[in-house]
XYZ file of C-alpha atoms in Angstrom:
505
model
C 0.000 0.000 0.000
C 1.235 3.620 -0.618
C -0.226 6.646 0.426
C -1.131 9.864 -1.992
C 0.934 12.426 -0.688
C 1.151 14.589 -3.920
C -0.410 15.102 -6.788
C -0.028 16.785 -10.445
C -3.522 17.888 -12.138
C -3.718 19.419 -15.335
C -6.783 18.956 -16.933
C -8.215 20.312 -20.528
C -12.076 19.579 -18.903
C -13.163 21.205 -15.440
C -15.789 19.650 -14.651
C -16.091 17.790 -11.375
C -12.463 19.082 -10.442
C -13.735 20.690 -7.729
C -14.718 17.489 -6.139
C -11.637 15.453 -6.502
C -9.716 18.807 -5.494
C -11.548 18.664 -2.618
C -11.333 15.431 -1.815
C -7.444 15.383 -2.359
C -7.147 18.755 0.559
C -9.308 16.798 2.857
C -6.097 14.176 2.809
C -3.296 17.094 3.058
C -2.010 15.978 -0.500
C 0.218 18.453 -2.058
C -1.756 19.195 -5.255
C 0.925 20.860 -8.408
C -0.946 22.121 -11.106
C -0.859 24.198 -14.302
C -2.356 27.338 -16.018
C -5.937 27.377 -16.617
C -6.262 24.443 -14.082
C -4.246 26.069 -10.902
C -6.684 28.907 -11.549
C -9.787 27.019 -10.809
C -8.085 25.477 -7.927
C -7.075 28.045 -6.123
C -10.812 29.942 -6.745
C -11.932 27.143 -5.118
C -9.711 27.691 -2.465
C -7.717 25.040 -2.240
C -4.109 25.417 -1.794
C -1.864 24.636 -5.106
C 1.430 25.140 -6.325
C 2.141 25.751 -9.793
C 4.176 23.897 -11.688
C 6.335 27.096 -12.938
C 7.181 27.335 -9.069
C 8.212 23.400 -9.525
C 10.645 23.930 -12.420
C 11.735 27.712 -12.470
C 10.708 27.598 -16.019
C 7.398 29.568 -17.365
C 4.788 27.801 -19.738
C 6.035 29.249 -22.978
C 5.735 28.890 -26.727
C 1.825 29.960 -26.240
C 1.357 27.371 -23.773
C 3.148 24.073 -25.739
C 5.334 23.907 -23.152
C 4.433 23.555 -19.675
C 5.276 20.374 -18.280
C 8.147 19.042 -20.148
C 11.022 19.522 -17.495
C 13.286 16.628 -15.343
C 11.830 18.319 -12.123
C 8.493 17.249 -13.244
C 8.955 14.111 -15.220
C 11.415 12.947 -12.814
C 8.899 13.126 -9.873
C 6.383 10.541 -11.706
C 9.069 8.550 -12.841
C 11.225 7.961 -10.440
C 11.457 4.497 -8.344
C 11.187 4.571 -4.753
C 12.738 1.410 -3.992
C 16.143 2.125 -6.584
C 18.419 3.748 -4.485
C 20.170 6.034 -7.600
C 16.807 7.317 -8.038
C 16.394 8.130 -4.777
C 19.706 9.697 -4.447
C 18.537 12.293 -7.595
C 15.921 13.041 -5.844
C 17.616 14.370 -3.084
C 20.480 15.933 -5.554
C 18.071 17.533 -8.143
C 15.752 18.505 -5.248
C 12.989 16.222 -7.044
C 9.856 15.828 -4.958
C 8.173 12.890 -5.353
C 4.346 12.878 -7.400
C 1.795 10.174 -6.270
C -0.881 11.223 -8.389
C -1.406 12.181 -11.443
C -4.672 13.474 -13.112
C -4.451 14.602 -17.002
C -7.582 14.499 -19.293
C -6.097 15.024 -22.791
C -7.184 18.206 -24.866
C -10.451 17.089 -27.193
C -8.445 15.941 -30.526
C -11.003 13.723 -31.867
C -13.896 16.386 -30.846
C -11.742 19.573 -32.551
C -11.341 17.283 -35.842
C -14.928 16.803 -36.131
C -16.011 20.224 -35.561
C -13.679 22.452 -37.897
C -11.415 21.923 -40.673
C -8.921 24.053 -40.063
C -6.033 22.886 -39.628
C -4.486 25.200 -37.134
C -6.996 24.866 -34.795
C -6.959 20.635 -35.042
C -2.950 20.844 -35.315
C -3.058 22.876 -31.692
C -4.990 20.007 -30.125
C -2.693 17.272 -30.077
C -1.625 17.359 -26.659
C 2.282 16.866 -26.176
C 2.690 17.190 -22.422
C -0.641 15.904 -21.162
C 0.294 12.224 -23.281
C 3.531 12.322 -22.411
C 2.559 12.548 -18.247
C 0.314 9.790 -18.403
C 2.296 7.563 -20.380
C 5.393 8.050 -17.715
C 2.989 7.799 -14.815
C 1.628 4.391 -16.292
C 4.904 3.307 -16.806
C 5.682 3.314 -13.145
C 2.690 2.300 -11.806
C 4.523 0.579 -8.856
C 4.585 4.122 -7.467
C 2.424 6.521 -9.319
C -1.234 6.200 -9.456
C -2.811 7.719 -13.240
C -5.946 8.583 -13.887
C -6.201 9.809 -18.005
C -9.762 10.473 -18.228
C -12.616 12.582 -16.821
C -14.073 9.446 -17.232
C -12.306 7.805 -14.348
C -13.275 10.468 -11.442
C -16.044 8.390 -9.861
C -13.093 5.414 -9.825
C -10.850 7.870 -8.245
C -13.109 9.132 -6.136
C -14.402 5.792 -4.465
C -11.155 4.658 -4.478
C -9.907 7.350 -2.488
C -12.663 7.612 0.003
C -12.424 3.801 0.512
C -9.248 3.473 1.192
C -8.132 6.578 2.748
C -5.603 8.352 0.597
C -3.692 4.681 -0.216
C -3.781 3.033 -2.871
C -2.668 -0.544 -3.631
C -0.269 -2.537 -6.784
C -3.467 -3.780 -8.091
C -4.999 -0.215 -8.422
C -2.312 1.283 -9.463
C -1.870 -1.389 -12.403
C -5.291 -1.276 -13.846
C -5.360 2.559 -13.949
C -2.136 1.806 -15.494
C -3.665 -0.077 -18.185
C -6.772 2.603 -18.277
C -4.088 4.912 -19.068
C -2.541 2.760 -22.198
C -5.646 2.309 -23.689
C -6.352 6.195 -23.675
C -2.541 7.194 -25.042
C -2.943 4.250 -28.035
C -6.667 5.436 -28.731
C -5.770 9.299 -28.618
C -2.455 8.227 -30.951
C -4.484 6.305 -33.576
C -6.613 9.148 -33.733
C -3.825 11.605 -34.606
C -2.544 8.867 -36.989
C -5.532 8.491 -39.155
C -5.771 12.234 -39.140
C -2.712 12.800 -40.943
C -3.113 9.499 -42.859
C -6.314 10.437 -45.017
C -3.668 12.540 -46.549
C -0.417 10.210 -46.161
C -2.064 7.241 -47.292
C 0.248 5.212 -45.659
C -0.544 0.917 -46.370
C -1.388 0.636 -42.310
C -4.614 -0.407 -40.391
C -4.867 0.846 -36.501
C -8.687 1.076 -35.463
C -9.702 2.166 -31.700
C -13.090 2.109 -31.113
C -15.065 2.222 -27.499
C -16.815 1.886 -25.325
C -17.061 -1.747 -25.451
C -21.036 -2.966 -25.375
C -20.746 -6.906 -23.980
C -23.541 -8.522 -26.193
C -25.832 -11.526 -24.858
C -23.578 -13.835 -26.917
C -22.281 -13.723 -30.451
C -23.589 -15.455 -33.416
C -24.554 -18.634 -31.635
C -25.113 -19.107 -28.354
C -21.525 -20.391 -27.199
C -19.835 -18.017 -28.505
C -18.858 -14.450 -26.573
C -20.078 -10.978 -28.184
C -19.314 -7.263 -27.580
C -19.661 -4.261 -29.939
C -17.271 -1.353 -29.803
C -18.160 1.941 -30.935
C -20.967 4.293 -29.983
C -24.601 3.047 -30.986
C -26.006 6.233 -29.525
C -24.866 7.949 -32.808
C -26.628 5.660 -34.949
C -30.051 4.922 -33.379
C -32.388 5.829 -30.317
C -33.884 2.696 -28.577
C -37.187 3.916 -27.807
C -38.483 0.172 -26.672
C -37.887 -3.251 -26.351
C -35.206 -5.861 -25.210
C -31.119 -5.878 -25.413
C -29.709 -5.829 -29.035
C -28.022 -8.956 -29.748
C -25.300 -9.706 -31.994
C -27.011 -11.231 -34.892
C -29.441 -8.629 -34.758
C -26.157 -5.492 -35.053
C -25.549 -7.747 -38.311
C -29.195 -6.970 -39.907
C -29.180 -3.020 -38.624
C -26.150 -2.491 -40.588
C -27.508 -5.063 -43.822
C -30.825 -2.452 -43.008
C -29.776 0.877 -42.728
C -27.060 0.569 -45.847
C -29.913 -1.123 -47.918
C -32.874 1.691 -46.710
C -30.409 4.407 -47.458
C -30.208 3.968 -51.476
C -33.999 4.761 -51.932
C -35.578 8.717 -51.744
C -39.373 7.634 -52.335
C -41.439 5.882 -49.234
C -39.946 2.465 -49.176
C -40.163 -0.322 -46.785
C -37.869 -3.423 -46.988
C -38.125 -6.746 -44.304
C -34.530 -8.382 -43.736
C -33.702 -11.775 -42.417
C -29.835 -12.407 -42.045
C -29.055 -9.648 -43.562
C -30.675 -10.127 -46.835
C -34.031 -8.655 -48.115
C -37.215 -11.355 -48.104
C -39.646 -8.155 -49.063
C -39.127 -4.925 -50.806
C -41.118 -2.083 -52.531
C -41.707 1.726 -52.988
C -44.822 3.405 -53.231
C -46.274 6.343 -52.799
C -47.956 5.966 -49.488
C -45.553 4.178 -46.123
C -48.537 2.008 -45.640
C -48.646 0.497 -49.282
C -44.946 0.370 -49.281
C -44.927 -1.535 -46.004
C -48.164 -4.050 -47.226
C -46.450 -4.781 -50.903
C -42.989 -5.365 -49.055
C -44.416 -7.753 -46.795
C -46.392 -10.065 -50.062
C -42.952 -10.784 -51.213
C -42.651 -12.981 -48.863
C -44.870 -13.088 -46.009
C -43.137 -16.482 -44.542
C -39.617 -15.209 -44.029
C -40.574 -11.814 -42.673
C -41.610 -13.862 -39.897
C -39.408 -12.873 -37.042
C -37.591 -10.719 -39.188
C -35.878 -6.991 -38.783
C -37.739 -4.142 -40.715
C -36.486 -0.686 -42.277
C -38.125 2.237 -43.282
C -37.260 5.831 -44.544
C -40.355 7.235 -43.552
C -41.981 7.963 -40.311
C -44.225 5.283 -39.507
C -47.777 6.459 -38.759
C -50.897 5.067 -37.031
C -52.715 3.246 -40.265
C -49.311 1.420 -41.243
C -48.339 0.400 -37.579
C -51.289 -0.967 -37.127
C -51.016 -3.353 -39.803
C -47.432 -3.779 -39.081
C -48.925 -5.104 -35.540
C -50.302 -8.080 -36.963
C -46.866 -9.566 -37.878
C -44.404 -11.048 -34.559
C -40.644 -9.099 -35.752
C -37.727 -8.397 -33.591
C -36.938 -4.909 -34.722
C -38.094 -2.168 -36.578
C -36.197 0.894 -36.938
C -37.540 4.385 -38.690
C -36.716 7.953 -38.921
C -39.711 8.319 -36.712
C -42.809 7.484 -35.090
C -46.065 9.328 -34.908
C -47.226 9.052 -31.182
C -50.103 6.938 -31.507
C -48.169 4.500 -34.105
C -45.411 4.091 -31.470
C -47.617 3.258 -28.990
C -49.647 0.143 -30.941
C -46.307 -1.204 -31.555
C -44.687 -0.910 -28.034
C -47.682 -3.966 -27.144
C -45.083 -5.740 -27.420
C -42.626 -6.045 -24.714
C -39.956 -7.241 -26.394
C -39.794 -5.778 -29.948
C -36.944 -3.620 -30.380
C -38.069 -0.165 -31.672
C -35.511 2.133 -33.124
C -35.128 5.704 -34.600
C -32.786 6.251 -36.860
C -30.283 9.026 -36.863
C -28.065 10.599 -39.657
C -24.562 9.810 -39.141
C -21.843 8.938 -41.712
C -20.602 4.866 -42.202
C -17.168 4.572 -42.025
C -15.647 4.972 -45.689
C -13.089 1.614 -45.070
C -14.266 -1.512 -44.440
C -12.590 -4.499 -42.644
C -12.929 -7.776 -41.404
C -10.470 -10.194 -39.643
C -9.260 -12.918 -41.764
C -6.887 -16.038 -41.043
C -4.108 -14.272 -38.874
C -4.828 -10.547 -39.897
C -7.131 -8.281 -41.577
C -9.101 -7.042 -44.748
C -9.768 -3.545 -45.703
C -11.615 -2.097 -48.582
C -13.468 0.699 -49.643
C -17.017 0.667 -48.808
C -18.711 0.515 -52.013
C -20.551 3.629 -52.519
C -21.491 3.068 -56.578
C -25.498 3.412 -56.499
C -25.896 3.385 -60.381
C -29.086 5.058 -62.238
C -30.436 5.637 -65.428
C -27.222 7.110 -66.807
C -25.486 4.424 -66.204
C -27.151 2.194 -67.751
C -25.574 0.731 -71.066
C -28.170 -0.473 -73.401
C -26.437 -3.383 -75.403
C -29.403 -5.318 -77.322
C -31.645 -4.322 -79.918
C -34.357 -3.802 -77.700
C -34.302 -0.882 -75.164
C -35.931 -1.215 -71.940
C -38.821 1.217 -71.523
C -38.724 4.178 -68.898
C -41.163 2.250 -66.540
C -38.845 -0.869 -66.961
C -35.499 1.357 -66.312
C -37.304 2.160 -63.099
C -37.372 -1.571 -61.992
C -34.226 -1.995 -63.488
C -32.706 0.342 -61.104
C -34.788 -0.641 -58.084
C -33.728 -4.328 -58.482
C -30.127 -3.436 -58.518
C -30.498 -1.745 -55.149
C -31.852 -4.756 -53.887
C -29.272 -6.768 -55.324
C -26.074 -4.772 -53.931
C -27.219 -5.274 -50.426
C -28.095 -9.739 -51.460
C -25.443 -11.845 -50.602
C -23.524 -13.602 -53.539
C -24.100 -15.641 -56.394
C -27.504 -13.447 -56.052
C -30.817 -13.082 -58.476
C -33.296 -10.265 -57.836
C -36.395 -10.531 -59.778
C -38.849 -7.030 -59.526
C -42.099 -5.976 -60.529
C -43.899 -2.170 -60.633
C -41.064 -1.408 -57.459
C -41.410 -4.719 -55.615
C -39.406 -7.254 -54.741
C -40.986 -10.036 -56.135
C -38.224 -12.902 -55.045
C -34.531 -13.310 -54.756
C -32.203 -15.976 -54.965
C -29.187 -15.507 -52.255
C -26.048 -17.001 -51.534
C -26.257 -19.492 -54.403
C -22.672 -21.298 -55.704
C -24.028 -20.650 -59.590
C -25.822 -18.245 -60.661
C -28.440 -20.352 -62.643
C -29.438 -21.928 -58.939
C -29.733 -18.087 -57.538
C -31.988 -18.058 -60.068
C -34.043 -21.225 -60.333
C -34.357 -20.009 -56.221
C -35.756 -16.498 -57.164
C -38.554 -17.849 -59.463
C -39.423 -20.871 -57.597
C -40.157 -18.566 -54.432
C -42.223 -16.154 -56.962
C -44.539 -18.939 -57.805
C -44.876 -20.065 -54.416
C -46.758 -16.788 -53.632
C -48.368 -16.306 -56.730
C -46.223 -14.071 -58.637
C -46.742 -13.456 -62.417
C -43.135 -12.884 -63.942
C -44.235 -11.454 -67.113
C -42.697 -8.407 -67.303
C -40.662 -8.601 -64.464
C -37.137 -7.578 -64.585
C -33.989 -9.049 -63.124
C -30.783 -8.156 -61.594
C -27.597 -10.071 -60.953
C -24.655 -8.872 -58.989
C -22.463 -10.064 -61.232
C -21.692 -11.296 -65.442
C -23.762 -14.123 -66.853
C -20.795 -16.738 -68.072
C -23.249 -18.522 -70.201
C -26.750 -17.765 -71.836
C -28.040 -19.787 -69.801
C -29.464 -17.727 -67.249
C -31.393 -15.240 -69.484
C -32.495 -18.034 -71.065
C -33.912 -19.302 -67.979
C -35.414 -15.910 -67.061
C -36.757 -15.407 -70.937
C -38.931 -18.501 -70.561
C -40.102 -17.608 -66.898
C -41.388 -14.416 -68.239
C -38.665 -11.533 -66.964
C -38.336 -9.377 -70.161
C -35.662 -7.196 -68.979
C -32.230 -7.770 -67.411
C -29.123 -5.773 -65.860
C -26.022 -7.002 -65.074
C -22.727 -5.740 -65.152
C -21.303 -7.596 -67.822
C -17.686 -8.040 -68.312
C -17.895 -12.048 -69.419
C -15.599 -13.176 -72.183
C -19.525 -14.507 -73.704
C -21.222 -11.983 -73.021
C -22.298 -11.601 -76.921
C -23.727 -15.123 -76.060
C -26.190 -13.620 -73.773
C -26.952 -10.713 -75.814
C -27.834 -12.175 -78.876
C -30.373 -14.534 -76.842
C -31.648 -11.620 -75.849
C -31.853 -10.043 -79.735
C -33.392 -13.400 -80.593
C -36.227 -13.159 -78.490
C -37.070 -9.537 -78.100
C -35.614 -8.984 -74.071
C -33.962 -6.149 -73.415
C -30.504 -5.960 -71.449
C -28.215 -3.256 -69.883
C -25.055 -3.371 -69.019
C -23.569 -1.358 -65.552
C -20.010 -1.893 -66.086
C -20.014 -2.533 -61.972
C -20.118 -5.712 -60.074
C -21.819 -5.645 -56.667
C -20.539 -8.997 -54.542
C -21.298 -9.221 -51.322
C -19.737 -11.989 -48.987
């Protein structure tokens, strides 16, 4: 056990300093300070001593330099129990520092508030880093605490215990303290990287959100990052792993439409689709794609759902819907539930990289941002599709970005009539898509179809010319694609080309 007998505080945030000064007089610790933060302590009245007073040295260079001495640096780092150290302490006139309390200045906060770079430049705290990663570093003798976050810790720690504080404290505030330097680093890294575009991956995310269990039930789960900017849970139980999965399949899929659309997912792939002009049409047309999957599935909307359209949204057991809003009486017919998860939707940016942990390291890759639409679209058979058909065309290519791979979407008048996902051909995607369209009654003719990828045989349109579909896009890009086309020519079916493949794995 070792007793607090001083401290160093310098602190970017005041808030709740004047309890934890308090605290700290109320145990005769010696409390050094700096600038704006010796200020506040000594209106609280509280006895401080600068840290000027410490090292004979001013802050200077407009405040970059305040804490960067041996008098100061040598206090935190110094080991009690090495005799050499102890002896500079006594030469240099070194006092020891039991404490220190730094919370960084706001990098992360300045960088998304302004683009200037002066301003972002000046946040990247030099001394404040530098005094918690020494303090960490000899947390045998020197207790850290690196984040406003940490007060109430402090604070019960200190009231417990009496002014002492134990190895086992002082490690884990220790390893607190690493966690904050590498996160606060990483930041400043990808900062100057977007420019650099240096080949490296570093990602720090928090807080950590432990999850029920992962994919199965056996398996751990935690999210890191901050749900809060994404969605408001208004109602319902915990959100579970799998279910983090289908928000994200969701909310990238519900973003590429602008008309009232309505789309039920179940892992992560759309069972029902379809825009109209009305939320509650959208949501009833969306659901007759395929009224057997959306059972116990997650729903997504880009309109605010009202009374008429929750109402028949009631009748159906799901696990989550989330919306840009609710109107009041809506909300409440579908809060019956206890469980259902209701969510609002906020705007926030997705990341722009992706990644995912592979074998013994990780994949990165642009998020693909391509939504293509009627000017991209690269007539290539005799036949042109017709303006109501380019409509479809586009709306089932949507669909199909967001479908897991070898995929088929088949659409009619804005509806997602059936899809075939996560086939190993692409002629069993489709044989899928239309058996599940004549399962609930679908007529194909004059349905269109979308693949996420090139046709490497006829075969396929030929499949979808005999089922009805008289339209097709694709991106093309086979070494036979003039096979499929002149099917196509042959029997009157129009076909575009987008010139961009869309797999998802």
């Amino acid at each position: 056990m070792k007793r607090i007998k001083s401290a160093l505080i310098s602190v970017f945030h005041k808030d709740r300093l004047d309890e934890i000064s308090g605290i700290l007089n109320d145990l005769q610790v010696k409390i050094f300070s700096t600038g704006g933060t010796f200020d506040y302590i000594k209106q609280l009245g509280i006895d401080a001593q600068t840290v000027e007073s410490l090292t004979s040295y001013p802050s200077i260079l407009g405040g970059r330099v305040k804490t960067l001495h041996p008098k100061v640096f040598g206090g935190i780092l110094g080991r009690r129990d090495n005799k050499e150290d102890v002896r500079h302490f006594e030469q240099y006139e070194i006092p020891e520092i039991d404490l220190v309390i730094v919370d960084l200045y706001p990098f992360e906060k300045t960088v998304a508030s302004t683009n200037n770079e002066s301003d972002i430049i000046e946040k990247i705290d030099i001394g404040g880093i530098s005094l918690i990663r020494a303090a960490a570093k000899n947390y045998r003798d020197v207790l850290v605490i690196s984040s406003s976050g940490q007060y109430d810790d402090l604070m019960n720690l200190l009231k417990d215990k009496k002014g002492f504080t134990d190895l086992e404290d002082r490690r884990l505030f220790a390893a607190y303290a690493f966690q904050v330097s590498s996160h606060y680093d990483t930041a400043i890294f990808n900062y100057f990287n977007r420019q650099a575009k240096l080949p490296v991956f570093k990602l720090s995310l928090h807080p950590a959100h432990e999850l029920r269990y992962g994919e199965n039930p056996h398996q751990k789960g935690y999210f890191f990052g901050d749900l809060e900017n994404v969605f408001e849970q208004i109602h319902g139980k915990t959100i579970s792993f799998n279910n983090l999965g289908d928000l994200d399949a969701a909310i990238n899929l519900i973003l590429e439409f602008k008309e009232p659309t309505f789309a039920i997912l179940k892992h992560n792939n759309a069972c029902g689709a379809a825009s109209r002009n009305t939320i509650t049409e959208a949501w009833k047309d969306a659901l007759a794609g395929d009224p057997v999957s959306a059972f116990g599935g997650v729903l997504v909307t880009n309109t605010m759902v009202d009374e008429e359209t929750a109402s028949e949204i009631n009748n159906l057991f799901f696990e989550i819907i989330i919306a840009p809003g609710y109107e009041n009486a809506g909300l409440e017919i579908l809060k019956t539930k206890k469980n259902r998860i209701i969510l609002q939707q906020k705007s926030f940016d997705f990341q722009a990289m992706q990644h995912k942990s592979i074998l013994n390291g990780v994949i990165v890759q642009d998020r693909d941002l391509k939504t293509e639409t009627k000017e991209d679209l690269k007539v290539v058979t005799k036949t042109s599709p017709s303006e109501y058909e380019k409509e479809d065309l586009i709306f089932a290519n949507k669909i199909v970005k967001h479908t897991k791979s070898n995929a088929i979407v088949l659409v009619k008048n804005r509806q997602l009539v059936a899809s075939g996902v996560g086939q190993t051909s692409r002629v069993d995607a489709l044989k899928q898509a239309i058996a599940k369209a004549g399962e609930f009654g679908f007529d194909l003719n004059g349905a269109v179809m979308a693949s996420d990828a090139f046709f490497p045989f006829a075969d396929s349109v030929e499949i979808a010319f005999n089922a009805g579909i008289k339209s097709v896009i694709q991106p093309g890009g086979s070494v036979r694609d003039q096979d499929s086309i002149d099917f196509c020519n042959q029997h009157g079916m129009s076909m575009v080309f987008t010139g961009f493949r869309h797999f998802k794995h």
